[in-house]
Short mmCIF file of C-alpha atoms and ligand atoms in Angstrom, two decimals:
data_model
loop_
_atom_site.label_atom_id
_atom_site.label_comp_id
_atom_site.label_asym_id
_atom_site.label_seq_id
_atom_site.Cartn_x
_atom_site.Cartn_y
_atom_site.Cartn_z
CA UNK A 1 -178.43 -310.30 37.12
CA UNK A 2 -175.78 -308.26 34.91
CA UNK A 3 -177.19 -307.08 31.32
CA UNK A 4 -175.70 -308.58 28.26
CA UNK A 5 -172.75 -307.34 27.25
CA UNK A 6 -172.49 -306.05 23.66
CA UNK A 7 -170.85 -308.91 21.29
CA UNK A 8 -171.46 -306.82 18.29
CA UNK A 9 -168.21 -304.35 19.22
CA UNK A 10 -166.04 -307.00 19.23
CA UNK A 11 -167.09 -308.63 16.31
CA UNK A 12 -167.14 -305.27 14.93
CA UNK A 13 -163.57 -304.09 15.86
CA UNK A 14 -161.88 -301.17 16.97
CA UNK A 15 -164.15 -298.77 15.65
CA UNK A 16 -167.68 -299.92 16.90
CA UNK A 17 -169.09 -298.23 20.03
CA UNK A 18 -169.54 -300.36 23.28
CA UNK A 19 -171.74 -299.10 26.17
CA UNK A 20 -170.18 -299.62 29.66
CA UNK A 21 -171.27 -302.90 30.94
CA UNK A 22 -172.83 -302.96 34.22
CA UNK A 23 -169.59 -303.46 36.66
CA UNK A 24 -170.16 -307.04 38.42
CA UNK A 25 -169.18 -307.57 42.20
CA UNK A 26 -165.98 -309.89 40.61
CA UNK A 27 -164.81 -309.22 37.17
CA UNK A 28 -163.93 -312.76 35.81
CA UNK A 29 -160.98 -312.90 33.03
CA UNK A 30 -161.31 -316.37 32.16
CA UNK A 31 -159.81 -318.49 28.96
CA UNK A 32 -162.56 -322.04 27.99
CA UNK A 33 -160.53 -324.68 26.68
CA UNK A 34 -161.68 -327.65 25.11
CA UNK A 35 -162.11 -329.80 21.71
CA UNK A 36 -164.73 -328.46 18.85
CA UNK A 37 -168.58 -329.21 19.97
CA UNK A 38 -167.23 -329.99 23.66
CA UNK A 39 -170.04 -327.06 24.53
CA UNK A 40 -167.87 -323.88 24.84
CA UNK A 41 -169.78 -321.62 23.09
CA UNK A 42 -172.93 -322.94 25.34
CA UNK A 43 -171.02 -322.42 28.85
CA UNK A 44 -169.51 -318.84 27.75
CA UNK A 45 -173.25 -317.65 27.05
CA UNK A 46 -174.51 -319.02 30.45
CA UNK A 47 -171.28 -317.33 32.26
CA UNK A 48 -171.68 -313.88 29.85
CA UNK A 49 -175.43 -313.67 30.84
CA UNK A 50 -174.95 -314.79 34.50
CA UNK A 51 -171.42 -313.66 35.63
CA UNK A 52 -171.78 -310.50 33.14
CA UNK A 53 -168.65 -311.00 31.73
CA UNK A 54 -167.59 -309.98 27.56
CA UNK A 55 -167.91 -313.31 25.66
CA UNK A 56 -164.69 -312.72 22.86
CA UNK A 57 -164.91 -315.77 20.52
CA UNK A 58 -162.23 -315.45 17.36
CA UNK A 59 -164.41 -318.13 15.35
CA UNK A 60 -167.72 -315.46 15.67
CA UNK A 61 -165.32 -312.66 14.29
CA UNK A 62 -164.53 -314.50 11.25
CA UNK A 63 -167.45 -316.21 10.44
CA UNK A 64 -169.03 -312.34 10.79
CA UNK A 65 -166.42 -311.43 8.43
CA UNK A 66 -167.41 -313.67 5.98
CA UNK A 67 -170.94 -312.85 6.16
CA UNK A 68 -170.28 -308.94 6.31
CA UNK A 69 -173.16 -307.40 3.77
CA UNK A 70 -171.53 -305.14 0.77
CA UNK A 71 -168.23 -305.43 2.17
CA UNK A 72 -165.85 -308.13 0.60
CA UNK A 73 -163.31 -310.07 3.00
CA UNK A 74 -159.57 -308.68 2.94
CA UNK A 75 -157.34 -310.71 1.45
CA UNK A 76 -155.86 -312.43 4.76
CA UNK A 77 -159.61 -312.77 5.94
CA UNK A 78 -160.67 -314.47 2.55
CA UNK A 79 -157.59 -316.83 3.08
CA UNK A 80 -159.08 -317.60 6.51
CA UNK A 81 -162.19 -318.51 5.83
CA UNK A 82 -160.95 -320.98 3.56
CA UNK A 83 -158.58 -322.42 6.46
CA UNK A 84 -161.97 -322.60 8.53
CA UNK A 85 -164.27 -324.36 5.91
CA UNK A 86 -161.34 -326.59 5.83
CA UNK A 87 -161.34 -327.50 9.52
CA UNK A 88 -157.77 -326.36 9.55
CA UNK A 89 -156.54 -323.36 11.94
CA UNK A 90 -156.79 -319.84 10.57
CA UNK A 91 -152.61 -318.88 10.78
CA UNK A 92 -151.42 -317.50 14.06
CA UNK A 93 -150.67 -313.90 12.42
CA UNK A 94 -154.01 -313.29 10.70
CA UNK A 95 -155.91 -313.79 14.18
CA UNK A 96 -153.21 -312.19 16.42
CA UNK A 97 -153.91 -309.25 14.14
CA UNK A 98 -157.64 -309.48 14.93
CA UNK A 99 -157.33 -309.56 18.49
CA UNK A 100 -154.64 -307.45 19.04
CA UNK A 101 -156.75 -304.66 17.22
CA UNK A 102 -159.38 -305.28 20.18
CA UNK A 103 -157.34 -305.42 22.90
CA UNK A 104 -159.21 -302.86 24.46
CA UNK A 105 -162.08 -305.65 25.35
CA UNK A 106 -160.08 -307.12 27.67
CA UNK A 107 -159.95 -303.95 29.70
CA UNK A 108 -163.78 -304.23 30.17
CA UNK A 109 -165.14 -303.95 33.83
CA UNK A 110 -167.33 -306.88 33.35
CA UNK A 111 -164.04 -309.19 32.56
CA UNK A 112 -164.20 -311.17 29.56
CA UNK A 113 -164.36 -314.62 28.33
CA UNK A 114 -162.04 -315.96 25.66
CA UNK A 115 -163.90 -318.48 24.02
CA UNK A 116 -161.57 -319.86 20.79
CA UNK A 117 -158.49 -318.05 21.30
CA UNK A 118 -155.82 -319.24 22.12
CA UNK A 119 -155.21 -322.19 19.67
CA UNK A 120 -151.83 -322.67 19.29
CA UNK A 121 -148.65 -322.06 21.77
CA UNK A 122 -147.67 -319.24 19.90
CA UNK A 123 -151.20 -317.53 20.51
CA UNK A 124 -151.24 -318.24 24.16
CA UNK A 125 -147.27 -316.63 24.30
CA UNK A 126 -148.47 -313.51 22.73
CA UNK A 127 -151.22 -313.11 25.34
CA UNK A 128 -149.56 -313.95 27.82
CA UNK A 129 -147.01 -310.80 27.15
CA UNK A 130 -149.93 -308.57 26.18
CA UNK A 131 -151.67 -309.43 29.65
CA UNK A 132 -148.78 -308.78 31.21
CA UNK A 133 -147.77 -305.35 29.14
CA UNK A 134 -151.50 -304.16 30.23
CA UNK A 135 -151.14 -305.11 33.75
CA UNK A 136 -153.83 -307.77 33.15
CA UNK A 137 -153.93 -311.63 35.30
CA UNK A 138 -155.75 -314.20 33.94
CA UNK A 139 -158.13 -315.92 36.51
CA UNK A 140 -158.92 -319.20 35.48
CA UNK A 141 -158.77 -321.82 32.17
CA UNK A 142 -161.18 -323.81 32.10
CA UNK A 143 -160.69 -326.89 30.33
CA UNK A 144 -163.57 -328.88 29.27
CA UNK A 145 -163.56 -332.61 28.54
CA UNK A 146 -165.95 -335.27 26.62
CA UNK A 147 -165.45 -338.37 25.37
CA UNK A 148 -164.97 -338.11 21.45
CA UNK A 149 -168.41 -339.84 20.81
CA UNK A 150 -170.39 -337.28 22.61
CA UNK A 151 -168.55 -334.84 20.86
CA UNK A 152 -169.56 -336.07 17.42
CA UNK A 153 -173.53 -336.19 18.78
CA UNK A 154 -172.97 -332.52 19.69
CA UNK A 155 -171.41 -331.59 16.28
CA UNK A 156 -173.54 -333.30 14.01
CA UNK A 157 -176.80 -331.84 15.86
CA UNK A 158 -175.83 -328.29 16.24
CA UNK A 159 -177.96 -325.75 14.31
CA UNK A 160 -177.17 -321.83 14.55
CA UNK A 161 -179.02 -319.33 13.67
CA UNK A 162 -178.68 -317.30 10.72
CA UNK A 163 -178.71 -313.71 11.86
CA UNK A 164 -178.36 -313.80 16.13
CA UNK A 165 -175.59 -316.67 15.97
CA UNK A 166 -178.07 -318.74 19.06
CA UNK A 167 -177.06 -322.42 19.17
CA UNK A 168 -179.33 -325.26 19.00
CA UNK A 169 -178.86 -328.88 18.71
CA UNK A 170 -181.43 -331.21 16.72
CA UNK A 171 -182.66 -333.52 19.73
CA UNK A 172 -180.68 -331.96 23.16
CA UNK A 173 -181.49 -328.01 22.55
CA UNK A 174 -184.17 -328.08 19.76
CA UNK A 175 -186.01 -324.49 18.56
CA UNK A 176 -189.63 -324.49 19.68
CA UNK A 177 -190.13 -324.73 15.93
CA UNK A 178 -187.77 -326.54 13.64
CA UNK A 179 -185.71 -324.71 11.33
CA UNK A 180 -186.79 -321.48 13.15
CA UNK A 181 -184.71 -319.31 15.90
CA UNK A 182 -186.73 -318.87 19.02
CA UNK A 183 -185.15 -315.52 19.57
CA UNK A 184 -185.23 -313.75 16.31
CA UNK A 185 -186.90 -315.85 14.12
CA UNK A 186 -184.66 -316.44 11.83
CA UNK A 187 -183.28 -319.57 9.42
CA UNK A 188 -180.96 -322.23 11.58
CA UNK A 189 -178.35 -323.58 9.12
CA UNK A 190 -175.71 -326.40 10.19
CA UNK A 191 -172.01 -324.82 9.95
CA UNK A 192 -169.37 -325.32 6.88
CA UNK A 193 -167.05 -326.44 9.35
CA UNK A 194 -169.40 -329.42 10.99
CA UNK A 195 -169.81 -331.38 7.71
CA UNK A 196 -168.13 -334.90 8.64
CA UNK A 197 -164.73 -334.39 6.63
CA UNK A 198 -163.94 -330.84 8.24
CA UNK A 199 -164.79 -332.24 11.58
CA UNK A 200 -162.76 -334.70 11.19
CA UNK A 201 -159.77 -332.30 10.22
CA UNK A 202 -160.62 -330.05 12.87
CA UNK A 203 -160.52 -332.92 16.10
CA UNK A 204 -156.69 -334.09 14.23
CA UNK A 205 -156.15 -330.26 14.98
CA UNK A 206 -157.62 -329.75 17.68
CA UNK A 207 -155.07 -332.80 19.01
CA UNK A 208 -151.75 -331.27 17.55
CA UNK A 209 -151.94 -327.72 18.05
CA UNK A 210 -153.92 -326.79 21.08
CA UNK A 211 -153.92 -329.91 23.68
CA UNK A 212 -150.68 -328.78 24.38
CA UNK A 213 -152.10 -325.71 25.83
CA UNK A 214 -153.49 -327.80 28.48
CA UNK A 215 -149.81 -328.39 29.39
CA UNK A 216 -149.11 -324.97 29.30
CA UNK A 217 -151.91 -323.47 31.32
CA UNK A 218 -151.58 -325.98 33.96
CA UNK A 219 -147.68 -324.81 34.37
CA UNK A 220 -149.10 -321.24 35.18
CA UNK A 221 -151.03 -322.69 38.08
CA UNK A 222 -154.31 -321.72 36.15
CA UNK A 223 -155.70 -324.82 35.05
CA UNK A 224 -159.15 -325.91 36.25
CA UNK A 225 -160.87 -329.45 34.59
CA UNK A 226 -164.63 -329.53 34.60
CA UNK A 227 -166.29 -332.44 33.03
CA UNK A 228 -168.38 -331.70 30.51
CA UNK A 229 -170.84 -334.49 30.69
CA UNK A 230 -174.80 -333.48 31.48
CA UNK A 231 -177.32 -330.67 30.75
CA UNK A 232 -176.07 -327.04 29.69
CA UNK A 233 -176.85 -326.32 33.38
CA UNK A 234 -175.21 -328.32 35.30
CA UNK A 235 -171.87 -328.07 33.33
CA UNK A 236 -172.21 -324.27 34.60
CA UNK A 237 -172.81 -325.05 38.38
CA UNK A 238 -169.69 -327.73 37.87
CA UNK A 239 -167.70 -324.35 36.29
CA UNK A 240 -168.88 -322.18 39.14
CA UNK A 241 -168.31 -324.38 41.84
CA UNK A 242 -164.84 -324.46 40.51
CA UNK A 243 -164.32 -321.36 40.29
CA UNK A 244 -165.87 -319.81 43.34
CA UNK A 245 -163.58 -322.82 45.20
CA UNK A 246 -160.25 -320.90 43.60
CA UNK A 247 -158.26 -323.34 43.77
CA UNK A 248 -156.68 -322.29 40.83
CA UNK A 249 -153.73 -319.95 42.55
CA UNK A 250 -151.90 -318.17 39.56
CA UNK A 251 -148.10 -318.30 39.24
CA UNK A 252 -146.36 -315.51 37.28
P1 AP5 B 1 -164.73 -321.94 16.74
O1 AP5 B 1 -165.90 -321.18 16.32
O2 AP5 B 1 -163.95 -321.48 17.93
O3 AP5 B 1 -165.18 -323.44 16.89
P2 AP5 B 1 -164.67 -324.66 17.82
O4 AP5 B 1 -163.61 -324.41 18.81
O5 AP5 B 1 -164.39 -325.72 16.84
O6 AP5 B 1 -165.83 -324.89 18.75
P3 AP5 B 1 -167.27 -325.02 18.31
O7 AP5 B 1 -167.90 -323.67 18.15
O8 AP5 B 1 -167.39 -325.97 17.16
O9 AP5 B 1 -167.90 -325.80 19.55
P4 AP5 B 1 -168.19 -325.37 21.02
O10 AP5 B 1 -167.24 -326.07 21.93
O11 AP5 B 1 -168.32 -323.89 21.15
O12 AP5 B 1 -169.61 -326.07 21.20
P5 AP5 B 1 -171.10 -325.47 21.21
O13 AP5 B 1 -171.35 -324.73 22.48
O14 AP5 B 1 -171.42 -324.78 19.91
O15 AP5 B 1 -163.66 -322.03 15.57
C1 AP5 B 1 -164.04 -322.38 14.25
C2 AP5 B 1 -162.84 -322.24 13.33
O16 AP5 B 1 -162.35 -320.89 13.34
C3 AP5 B 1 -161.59 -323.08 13.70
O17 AP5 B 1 -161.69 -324.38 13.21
C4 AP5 B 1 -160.49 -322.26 13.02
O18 AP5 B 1 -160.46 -322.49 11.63
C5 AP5 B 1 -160.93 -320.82 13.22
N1 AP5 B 1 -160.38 -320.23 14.43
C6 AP5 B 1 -161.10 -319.70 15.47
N2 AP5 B 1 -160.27 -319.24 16.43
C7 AP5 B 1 -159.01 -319.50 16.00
C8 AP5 B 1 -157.72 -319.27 16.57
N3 AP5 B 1 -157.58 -318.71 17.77
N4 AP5 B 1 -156.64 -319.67 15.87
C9 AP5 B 1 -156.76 -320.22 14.65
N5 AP5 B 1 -157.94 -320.47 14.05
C10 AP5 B 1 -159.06 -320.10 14.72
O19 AP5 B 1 -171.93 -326.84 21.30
C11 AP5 B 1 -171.93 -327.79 20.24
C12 AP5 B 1 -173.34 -328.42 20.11
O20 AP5 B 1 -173.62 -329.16 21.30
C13 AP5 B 1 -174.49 -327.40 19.98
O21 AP5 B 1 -175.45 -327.93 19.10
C14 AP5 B 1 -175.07 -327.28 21.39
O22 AP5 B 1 -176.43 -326.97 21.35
C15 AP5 B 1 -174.83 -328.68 21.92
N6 AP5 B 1 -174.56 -328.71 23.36
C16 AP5 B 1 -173.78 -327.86 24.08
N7 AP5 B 1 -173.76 -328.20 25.37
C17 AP5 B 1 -174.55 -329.31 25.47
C18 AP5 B 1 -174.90 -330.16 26.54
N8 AP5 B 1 -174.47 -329.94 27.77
N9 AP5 B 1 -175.70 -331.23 26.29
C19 AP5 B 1 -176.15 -331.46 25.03
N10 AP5 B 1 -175.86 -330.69 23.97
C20 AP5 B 1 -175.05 -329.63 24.19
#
């Protein structure tokens, strides 16, 4: 099984120091789809530490932003935190900046994950022309689907961790002891963004701006549905069985 990839240098930027990721026999470069709490971040950990792929999520950049020690937020990166405690989207210039800054990571031999990003049609444009400028081809978007109550269970439960970012959930994915990350040991909170009046922002959101990437993606010939129903687990073999199927066949 592939090594994890370092997280850290792309939450870090430009300027941190990644080590070469073992090269897997298939580089995946894959976009996850999908409404808040549908399980996302869950299925891009299980394809980063099985497929070896970089797992890129926008929301882990700026909620590492916010929590950077001695170091206050920029201006723009202040502003989007408060978008994101809001449940509202952080605007499409502030996190085209971001990524755009690390477009190195999607160069990375191990492919990479886009978990988050894109949001809006104007996000998904702009990488579309960057993929293309860097002689890049998306292989898959996976769109995951839940019914809305399910979704709510998931995003009322979740707990993360503190200082490793691992993701638990009160009764489905519980730490061995409460309140305490089995990995590092360290304090699970419950996110700004998943008290009930953000969440409920962030689903009316979710709705406007990025369903109609679903649209978009499916256009490309790129578009794979997996149901996002079950254990952590089985979701994955449902994603991989897609996948390994290809029966998404890209159109330019
Ligand atoms: P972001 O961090 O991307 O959050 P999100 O898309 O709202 O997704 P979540 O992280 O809430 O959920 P998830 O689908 O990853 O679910 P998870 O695996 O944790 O974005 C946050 C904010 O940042 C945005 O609102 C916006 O403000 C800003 N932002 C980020 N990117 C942006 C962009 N590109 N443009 C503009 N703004 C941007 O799972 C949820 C819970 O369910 C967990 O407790 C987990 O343990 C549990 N769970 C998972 N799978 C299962 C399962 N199979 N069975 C039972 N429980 C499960």
């Amino acid at each position: 099984m592939p090594s994890a990839n370092n997280r850290a240098a792309w939450l870090e930027g430009p300027s941190a120091n990644c080590p070469t990721p073992p090269e897997p026999a298939r580089p995946w470069r894959l976009i996850l789809l999908g409404a808040p709490g549908v399980g996302k971040g869950t299925q891009a950990n299980l394809l980063r530490e099985r497929l070896g792929a970089c797992h890129l999520s926008t929301g882990d950049v700026f909620r590492a932003a916010g929590k950077r020690d001695g170091c206050a937020p920029s201006p723009a990166m202040a502003a989007a935190l408060g978008f994101m405690r809001r449940g509202e989207l952080v605007p499409d210039s502030t996190v085209w900046e971001m990524v755009r800054e690390r477009s190195q990571c999607l160069h990375c031999p191990g492919g990479f994950i886009l978990d988050g990003f894109p949001r809006t049609l104007v996000q998904a444009e702009s990488l579309k022309k960057l993929m293309g400028e860097e002689k890049l081809q998306l292989d898959a978007v996976l769109n995951y689907e839940l019914p809305l109550g399910e979704i709510v269970e998931r995003l009322s439960g979740r707990r993360t961790c503190e200082k490793c970012k691992a993701v638990y959930h009160l009764t489905r994915q519980p730490s061995q002891t409460a309140g305490v990350c089995d990995h590092c040991g360290g304090r699970l909170i419950q996110r700004e963004d998943d008290r009930p009046e953000s969440v409920i922002v962030r689903m009316e959101t979710y709705e406007r701006s990025t369903a109609p990437l679903i649209e978009f993606y499916r256009n490309l010939g790129l578009l794979l549905q997996v149901t996002a129903t079950g254990s952590p687990d089985e979701i994955y073999a449902r994603t991989l069985a897609g996948l390994q199927k290809t029966t998404v066949h890209p159109r330019s």
